[in-house]
C-alpha cells in the first residue's frame, strides 16, 4: 500500500539501521554531557559557598533557633540554617558505649 499512497522510493538498508543508532548515541551523549556539565558547575568542597550563600542566615535566639520566652511557649521558631559545626556535634559526638551482656 506504500505505492498506493505515493511512496515509491525506499532508502537503503544502511539508513534503516544508521538513523536509530545515531539517535540513540545522541541521546546517550546528551545525558552524559548534561550530567558532566552539572558536576562542572558544582562548587568544590573547599568552597565557602557549599556552606553559606546569599540566602542562608543564622537562626535567632539560642543556638538551635528556639525562642525560650514564656509568652512564646507554643510558637514556631523562625527558620534558620544550623551551623555545620553544630550539626557535626549532634551527629558525630561520642556517646557512652553500652556494655553488651
Tab-separated table of N, CA, C and O in Angstrom:
chain	number	residue	atom	x	y	z
A	1	UNK	N	0.801	-1.189	0.000
A	1	UNK	CA	0.000	0.000	0.000
A	1	UNK	C	0.838	1.245	0.000
A	1	UNK	O	0.301	2.343	-0.156
A	2	UNK	N	2.162	1.130	0.173
A	2	UNK	CA	3.036	2.299	0.100
A	2	UNK	C	3.022	2.929	-1.300
A	2	UNK	O	3.031	4.145	-1.436
A	3	UNK	N	2.987	2.083	-2.318
A	3	UNK	CA	2.935	2.633	-3.678
A	3	UNK	C	1.585	3.322	-3.929
A	3	UNK	O	1.519	4.312	-4.650
A	4	UNK	N	0.548	2.823	-3.299
A	4	UNK	CA	-0.771	3.433	-3.444
A	4	UNK	C	-0.793	4.837	-2.830
A	4	UNK	O	-1.425	5.746	-3.349
A	5	UNK	N	-0.076	5.012	-1.711
A	5	UNK	CA	-0.014	6.315	-1.038
A	5	UNK	C	0.879	7.275	-1.796
A	5	UNK	O	0.708	8.488	-1.719
A	6	UNK	N	1.831	6.746	-2.546
A	6	UNK	CA	2.712	7.611	-3.326
A	6	UNK	C	4.175	7.474	-2.956
A	6	UNK	O	5.014	8.187	-3.484
A	7	UNK	N	4.495	6.567	-2.038
A	7	UNK	CA	5.886	6.346	-1.666
A	7	UNK	C	6.439	5.284	-2.599
A	7	UNK	O	6.063	4.114	-2.536
A	8	UNK	N	7.316	5.695	-3.486
A	8	UNK	CA	7.874	4.765	-4.452
A	8	UNK	C	9.368	4.569	-4.264
A	8	UNK	O	9.967	3.698	-4.876
A	9	UNK	N	10.002	5.401	-3.409
A	9	UNK	CA	11.435	5.292	-3.175
A	9	UNK	C	11.658	4.777	-1.770
A	9	UNK	O	11.142	5.325	-0.799
A	10	UNK	N	12.424	3.721	-1.640
A	10	UNK	CA	12.763	3.161	-0.336
A	10	UNK	C	14.238	3.422	-0.064
A	10	UNK	O	15.083	3.200	-0.946
A	11	UNK	N	14.591	3.907	1.146
A	11	UNK	CA	16.002	4.154	1.440
A	11	UNK	C	16.776	2.847	1.551
A	11	UNK	O	16.204	1.767	1.682
A	12	UNK	N	18.089	2.973	1.528
A	12	UNK	CA	18.927	1.789	1.646
A	12	UNK	C	18.796	1.184	3.033
A	12	UNK	O	18.422	1.848	3.999
A	13	UNK	N	19.152	-0.089	3.132
A	13	UNK	CA	19.063	-0.782	4.410
A	13	UNK	C	20.026	-0.188	5.441
A	13	UNK	O	19.779	-0.246	6.627
A	14	UNK	N	21.125	0.392	4.955
A	14	UNK	CA	22.093	1.023	5.856
A	14	UNK	C	21.419	2.101	6.705
A	14	UNK	O	21.639	2.196	7.906
A	15	UNK	N	20.576	2.930	6.080
A	15	UNK	CA	19.941	4.029	6.806
A	15	UNK	C	18.852	3.539	7.751
A	15	UNK	O	18.515	4.232	8.717
A	16	UNK	N	18.301	2.377	7.496
A	16	UNK	CA	17.306	1.810	8.413
A	16	UNK	C	17.938	1.464	9.756
A	16	UNK	O	17.260	1.443	10.786
A	17	UNK	N	19.234	1.177	9.757
A	17	UNK	CA	19.964	0.893	10.992
A	17	UNK	C	20.674	2.155	11.495
A	17	UNK	O	20.709	2.413	12.705
A	18	UNK	N	21.240	2.946	10.596
A	18	UNK	CA	22.070	4.082	10.994
A	18	UNK	C	21.277	5.181	11.710
A	18	UNK	O	21.756	5.736	12.702
A	19	UNK	N	20.095	5.504	11.234
A	19	UNK	CA	19.320	6.604	11.835
A	19	UNK	C	18.941	6.288	13.288
A	19	UNK	O	19.159	7.126	14.176
A	20	UNK	N	18.387	5.111	13.618
A	20	UNK	CA	18.099	4.831	15.023
A	20	UNK	C	19.362	4.778	15.900
A	20	UNK	O	19.337	5.213	17.050
A	21	UNK	N	20.462	4.254	15.325
A	21	UNK	CA	21.706	4.216	16.099
A	21	UNK	C	22.212	5.627	16.361
A	21	UNK	O	22.620	5.941	17.486
A	22	UNK	N	22.195	6.494	15.361
A	22	UNK	CA	22.604	7.881	15.569
A	22	UNK	C	21.730	8.559	16.621
A	22	UNK	O	22.213	9.326	17.447
A	23	UNK	N	20.452	8.288	16.585
A	23	UNK	CA	19.534	8.877	17.565
A	23	UNK	C	19.867	8.390	18.976
A	23	UNK	O	19.931	9.198	19.909
A	24	UNK	N	20.072	7.088	19.149
A	24	UNK	CA	20.385	6.545	20.480
A	24	UNK	C	21.720	7.077	20.996
A	24	UNK	O	21.838	7.418	22.180
A	25	UNK	N	22.712	7.148	20.135
A	25	UNK	CA	24.012	7.688	20.540
A	25	UNK	C	23.869	9.165	20.918
A	25	UNK	O	24.474	9.627	21.882
A	26	UNK	N	23.070	9.896	20.191
A	26	UNK	CA	22.836	11.305	20.524
A	26	UNK	C	22.164	11.478	21.878
A	26	UNK	O	22.519	12.373	22.648
A	27	UNK	N	21.194	10.618	22.181
A	27	UNK	CA	20.524	10.685	23.484
A	27	UNK	C	21.499	10.364	24.605
A	27	UNK	O	21.558	11.067	25.623
A	28	UNK	N	22.295	9.321	24.447
A	28	UNK	CA	23.278	8.947	25.478
A	28	UNK	C	24.306	10.062	25.650
A	28	UNK	O	24.659	10.423	26.777
A	29	UNK	N	24.799	10.627	24.551
A	29	UNK	CA	25.755	11.730	24.632
A	29	UNK	C	25.142	12.923	25.356
A	29	UNK	O	25.810	13.566	26.176
A	30	UNK	N	23.895	13.247	25.065
A	30	UNK	CA	23.233	14.371	25.726
A	30	UNK	C	23.118	14.139	27.225
A	30	UNK	O	23.364	15.050	28.023
A	31	UNK	N	22.745	12.934	27.639
A	31	UNK	CA	22.628	12.641	29.069
A	31	UNK	C	23.979	12.724	29.771
A	31	UNK	O	24.088	13.291	30.868
A	32	UNK	N	25.010	12.177	29.151
A	32	UNK	CA	26.342	12.240	29.757
A	32	UNK	C	26.841	13.680	29.808
A	32	UNK	O	27.412	14.120	30.808
A	33	UNK	N	26.618	14.446	28.756
A	33	UNK	CA	27.038	15.847	28.733
A	33	UNK	C	26.309	16.640	29.804
A	33	UNK	O	26.910	17.457	30.503
A	34	UNK	N	25.015	16.429	29.967
A	34	UNK	CA	24.233	17.159	30.958
A	34	UNK	C	24.725	16.849	32.371
A	34	UNK	O	24.894	17.756	33.192
A	35	UNK	N	24.966	15.581	32.674
A	35	UNK	CA	25.464	15.212	33.994
A	35	UNK	C	26.860	15.776	34.232
A	35	UNK	O	27.164	16.286	35.319
A	36	UNK	N	27.714	15.728	33.225
A	36	UNK	CA	29.071	16.264	33.366
A	36	UNK	C	29.051	17.775	33.561
A	36	UNK	O	29.806	18.314	34.378
A	37	UNK	N	28.212	18.455	32.845
A	37	UNK	CA	28.124	19.913	32.972
A	37	UNK	C	27.598	20.305	34.349
A	37	UNK	O	28.046	21.290	34.934
A	38	UNK	N	26.659	19.540	34.889
A	38	UNK	CA	26.147	19.805	36.239
A	38	UNK	C	27.250	19.644	37.273
A	38	UNK	O	27.375	20.459	38.200
A	39	UNK	N	28.054	18.597	37.136
A	39	UNK	CA	29.158	18.402	38.068
A	39	UNK	C	30.224	19.484	37.896
A	39	UNK	O	30.864	19.884	38.869
A	40	UNK	N	30.431	19.950	36.693
A	40	UNK	CA	31.400	21.006	36.438
A	40	UNK	C	30.998	22.307	37.132
A	40	UNK	O	31.841	23.047	37.629
A	41	UNK	N	29.697	22.601	37.172
A	41	UNK	CA	29.216	23.841	37.770
A	41	UNK	C	29.118	23.776	39.285
A	41	UNK	O	28.919	24.811	39.929
A	42	UNK	N	29.228	22.603	39.881
A	42	UNK	CA	29.131	22.461	41.325
A	42	UNK	C	30.372	23.035	41.985
A	42	UNK	O	31.491	22.798	41.549
A	43	UNK	N	30.176	23.765	43.071
A	43	UNK	CA	31.299	24.346	43.794
A	43	UNK	C	32.103	23.241	44.477
A	43	UNK	O	31.542	22.241	44.916
A	44	UNK	N	33.432	23.405	44.573
A	44	UNK	CA	34.240	22.374	45.238
A	44	UNK	C	33.932	22.304	46.734
A	44	UNK	O	33.368	23.240	47.312
A	45	UNK	N	34.318	21.207	47.356
A	45	UNK	CA	34.028	21.024	48.777
A	45	UNK	C	34.764	22.025	49.652
A	45	UNK	O	34.339	22.300	50.769
A	46	UNK	N	35.854	22.579	49.187
A	46	UNK	CA	36.608	23.546	49.970
A	46	UNK	C	36.051	24.964	49.850
A	46	UNK	O	36.507	25.859	50.539
A	47	UNK	N	35.065	25.164	49.013
A	47	UNK	CA	34.482	26.485	48.809
A	47	UNK	C	33.541	26.846	49.954
A	47	UNK	O	32.831	25.997	50.485
A	48	UNK	N	33.517	28.107	50.320
A	48	UNK	CA	32.600	28.558	51.369
A	48	UNK	C	31.152	28.560	50.884
A	48	UNK	O	30.229	28.570	51.683
A	49	UNK	N	30.948	28.546	49.576
A	49	UNK	CA	29.584	28.564	49.051
A	49	UNK	C	28.870	27.232	49.249
A	49	UNK	O	27.671	27.140	49.033
A	50	UNK	N	29.598	26.183	49.616
A	50	UNK	CA	28.928	24.930	49.916
A	50	UNK	C	28.270	24.976	51.281
A	50	UNK	O	27.416	24.161	51.578
A	51	UNK	N	28.697	25.920	52.121
A	51	UNK	CA	28.122	26.035	53.463
A	51	UNK	C	27.249	27.271	53.623
A	51	UNK	O	26.278	27.233	54.357
A	52	UNK	N	27.602	28.350	52.976
A	52	UNK	CA	26.848	29.588	53.092
A	52	UNK	C	26.693	30.224	51.712
A	52	UNK	O	27.586	30.166	50.885
A	53	UNK	N	25.549	30.842	51.502
A	53	UNK	CA	25.340	31.614	50.292
A	53	UNK	C	24.524	32.842	50.654
A	53	UNK	O	24.339	33.151	51.826
A	54	UNK	N	24.039	33.560	49.671
A	54	UNK	CA	23.320	34.808	49.947
A	54	UNK	C	21.957	34.574	50.587
A	54	UNK	O	21.373	35.492	51.150
A	55	UNK	N	21.440	33.351	50.535
A	55	UNK	CA	20.116	33.071	51.088
A	55	UNK	C	20.167	32.445	52.480
A	55	UNK	O	19.129	32.260	53.101
A	56	UNK	N	21.330	32.097	52.961
A	56	UNK	CA	21.419	31.469	54.283
A	56	UNK	C	21.592	32.530	55.358
A	56	UNK	O	22.172	33.585	55.131
A	57	UNK	N	21.076	32.241	56.515
A	57	UNK	CA	21.231	33.159	57.648
A	57	UNK	C	21.231	32.351	58.931
A	57	UNK	O	20.675	31.258	59.013
A	58	UNK	N	21.850	32.928	59.955
A	58	UNK	CA	21.940	32.253	61.236
A	58	UNK	C	20.598	32.354	61.950
A	58	UNK	O	19.884	33.344	61.826
A	59	UNK	N	20.253	31.329	62.717
A	59	UNK	CA	18.991	31.397	63.457
A	59	UNK	C	19.087	32.398	64.604
A	59	UNK	O	20.170	32.690	65.111
A	60	UNK	N	17.946	32.924	64.980
A	60	UNK	CA	17.904	33.851	66.111
A	60	UNK	C	17.590	33.077	67.384
A	60	UNK	O	17.134	31.944	67.345
A	61	UNK	N	17.812	33.692	68.508
A	61	UNK	CA	17.546	33.014	69.781
A	61	UNK	C	18.755	32.223	70.213
A	61	UNK	O	19.897	32.621	70.005
A	62	UNK	N	18.541	31.074	70.835
A	62	UNK	CA	19.680	30.265	71.269
A	62	UNK	C	20.308	29.550	70.076
A	62	UNK	O	19.996	29.829	68.937
A	63	UNK	N	21.168	28.607	70.317
A	63	UNK	CA	21.958	28.025	69.238
A	63	UNK	C	21.125	27.232	68.239
A	63	UNK	O	21.517	27.083	67.097
A	64	UNK	N	19.990	26.721	68.618
A	64	UNK	CA	19.158	25.968	67.675
A	64	UNK	C	18.034	26.805	67.081
A	64	UNK	O	17.232	26.315	66.312
A	65	UNK	N	17.950	28.072	67.475
A	65	UNK	CA	16.913	28.921	66.915
A	65	UNK	C	15.595	28.820	67.642
A	65	UNK	O	14.581	29.290	67.162
A	66	UNK	N	15.576	28.218	68.827
A	66	UNK	CA	14.341	28.060	69.587
A	66	UNK	C	14.248	29.201	70.589
A	66	UNK	O	15.161	29.415	71.386
A	67	UNK	N	13.160	29.934	70.539
A	67	UNK	CA	12.987	31.019	71.497
A	67	UNK	C	12.473	30.435	72.807
A	67	UNK	O	11.706	29.480	72.825
A	68	UNK	N	12.906	31.017	73.893
A	68	UNK	CA	12.533	30.483	75.212
A	68	UNK	C	11.730	31.477	76.022
A	68	UNK	O	11.641	31.346	77.236
A	69	UNK	N	11.156	32.465	75.382
A	69	UNK	CA	10.347	33.438	76.108
A	69	UNK	C	9.055	32.759	76.571
A	69	UNK	O	8.465	31.961	75.837
A	70	UNK	N	8.590	33.073	77.786
A	70	UNK	CA	7.375	32.409	78.284
A	70	UNK	C	6.136	32.714	77.450
A	70	UNK	O	5.250	31.888	77.340
A	71	UNK	N	6.064	33.895	76.837
A	71	UNK	CA	4.879	34.234	76.042
A	71	UNK	C	4.867	33.491	74.711
A	71	UNK	O	3.822	33.351	74.099
A	72	UNK	N	6.030	33.042	74.284
A	72	UNK	CA	6.117	32.344	73.007
A	72	UNK	C	6.341	30.852	73.209
A	72	UNK	O	7.051	30.210	72.455
A	73	UNK	N	5.718	30.301	74.218
A	73	UNK	CA	5.952	28.899	74.564
A	73	UNK	C	5.563	27.951	73.436
A	73	UNK	O	6.258	26.982	73.159
A	74	UNK	N	4.442	28.206	72.796
A	74	UNK	CA	3.957	27.290	71.776
A	74	UNK	C	4.111	27.845	70.363
A	74	UNK	O	3.507	27.338	69.423
A	75	UNK	N	4.928	28.869	70.208
A	75	UNK	CA	5.093	29.453	68.878
A	75	UNK	C	6.130	28.672	68.082
A	75	UNK	O	6.968	27.967	68.624
A	76	UNK	N	6.057	28.815	66.786
A	76	UNK	CA	7.002	28.150	65.897
A	76	UNK	C	8.259	29.016	65.817
A	76	UNK	O	8.164	30.216	65.575
A	77	UNK	N	9.432	28.419	66.007
A	77	UNK	CA	10.656	29.230	65.937
A	77	UNK	C	10.914	29.685	64.508
A	77	UNK	O	10.477	29.047	63.549
A	78	UNK	N	11.634	30.786	64.343
A	78	UNK	CA	11.936	31.265	62.984
A	78	UNK	C	12.870	30.299	62.267
A	78	UNK	O	13.630	29.568	62.882
A	79	UNK	N	12.791	30.323	60.957
A	79	UNK	CA	13.618	29.430	60.149
A	79	UNK	C	15.036	29.978	60.073
A	79	UNK	O	15.240	31.169	59.900
A	80	UNK	N	15.998	29.092	60.209
A	80	UNK	CA	17.390	29.495	60.104
A	80	UNK	C	18.247	28.290	59.764
A	80	UNK	O	17.831	27.149	59.935
A	81	UNK	N	19.453	28.552	59.295
A	81	UNK	CA	20.385	27.483	58.946
A	81	UNK	C	21.229	27.128	60.164
A	81	UNK	O	21.820	28.010	60.790
A	82	UNK	N	21.272	25.872	60.493
A	82	UNK	CA	22.080	25.421	61.622
A	82	UNK	C	23.533	25.380	61.183
A	82	UNK	O	23.843	24.851	60.113
A	83	UNK	N	24.448	25.922	61.980
A	83	UNK	CA	25.864	25.898	61.592
A	83	UNK	C	26.388	24.471	61.464
A	83	UNK	O	25.933	23.557	62.151
A	84	UNK	N	27.353	24.270	60.570
A	84	UNK	CA	27.867	22.939	60.274
A	84	UNK	C	28.522	22.314	61.507
A	84	UNK	O	28.360	21.126	61.762
A	85	UNK	N	29.240	23.100	62.287
A	85	UNK	CA	29.902	22.524	63.466
A	85	UNK	C	28.883	22.000	64.468
A	85	UNK	O	29.119	20.997	65.141
A	86	UNK	N	27.719	22.627	64.549
A	86	UNK	CA	26.693	22.142	65.470
A	86	UNK	C	26.037	20.866	64.930
A	86	UNK	O	25.748	19.946	65.694
A	87	UNK	N	25.822	20.799	63.640
A	87	UNK	CA	25.278	19.577	63.037
A	87	UNK	C	26.247	18.420	63.254
A	87	UNK	O	25.849	17.312	63.641
A	88	UNK	N	27.537	18.661	63.011
A	88	UNK	CA	28.538	17.614	63.238
A	88	UNK	C	28.584	17.177	64.690
A	88	UNK	O	28.760	15.994	64.978
A	89	UNK	N	28.424	18.119	65.609
A	89	UNK	CA	28.430	17.757	67.033
A	89	UNK	C	27.271	16.819	67.354
A	89	UNK	O	27.447	15.813	68.027
A	90	UNK	N	26.093	17.143	66.861
A	90	UNK	CA	24.924	16.310	67.166
A	90	UNK	C	24.952	14.969	66.440
A	90	UNK	O	24.429	13.976	66.940
A	91	UNK	N	25.554	14.928	65.273
A	91	UNK	CA	25.583	13.671	64.524
A	91	UNK	C	26.727	12.760	64.938
A	91	UNK	O	26.564	11.541	64.987
A	92	UNK	N	27.880	13.329	65.225
A	92	UNK	CA	29.080	12.513	65.379
A	92	UNK	C	29.710	12.566	66.765
A	92	UNK	O	30.834	12.128	66.928
A	93	UNK	N	29.021	13.094	67.754
A	93	UNK	CA	29.620	13.111	69.091
A	93	UNK	C	29.703	11.699	69.638
A	93	UNK	O	28.948	10.804	69.250
A	94	UNK	N	30.619	11.506	70.542
A	94	UNK	CA	30.816	10.182	71.131
A	94	UNK	C	29.788	9.949	72.230
A	94	UNK	O	29.704	10.717	73.195
A	95	UNK	N	29.029	8.900	72.070
A	95	UNK	CA	28.076	8.512	73.093
A	95	UNK	C	28.759	7.500	74.016
A	95	UNK	O	29.649	6.779	73.598
A	96	UNK	N	28.325	7.456	75.276
A	96	UNK	CA	28.917	6.429	76.163
A	96	UNK	C	28.621	5.042	75.593
A	96	UNK	O	27.508	4.750	75.177
A	97	UNK	N	29.653	4.229	75.554
A	97	UNK	CA	29.453	2.894	74.980
A	97	UNK	C	28.599	2.060	75.925
A	97	UNK	O	28.739	2.113	77.135
A	98	UNK	N	27.727	1.311	75.332
A	98	UNK	CA	26.844	0.452	76.127
A	98	UNK	C	27.434	-0.940	76.182
A	98	UNK	O	27.835	-1.503	75.164
A	99	UNK	N	27.483	-1.464	77.339
A	99	UNK	CA	28.034	-2.814	77.510
A	99	UNK	C	27.008	-3.833	77.044
A	99	UNK	O	25.843	-3.788	77.425
A	100	UNK	N	27.444	-4.701	76.176
A	100	UNK	CA	26.562	-5.747	75.666
A	100	UNK	C	26.773	-6.966	76.539
A	100	UNK	O	27.871	-7.470	76.684
A	101	UNK	N	25.694	-7.413	77.165
A	101	UNK	CA	25.835	-8.595	78.021
A	101	UNK	C	25.064	-9.767	77.516
A	101	UNK	O	24.298	-9.729	76.645
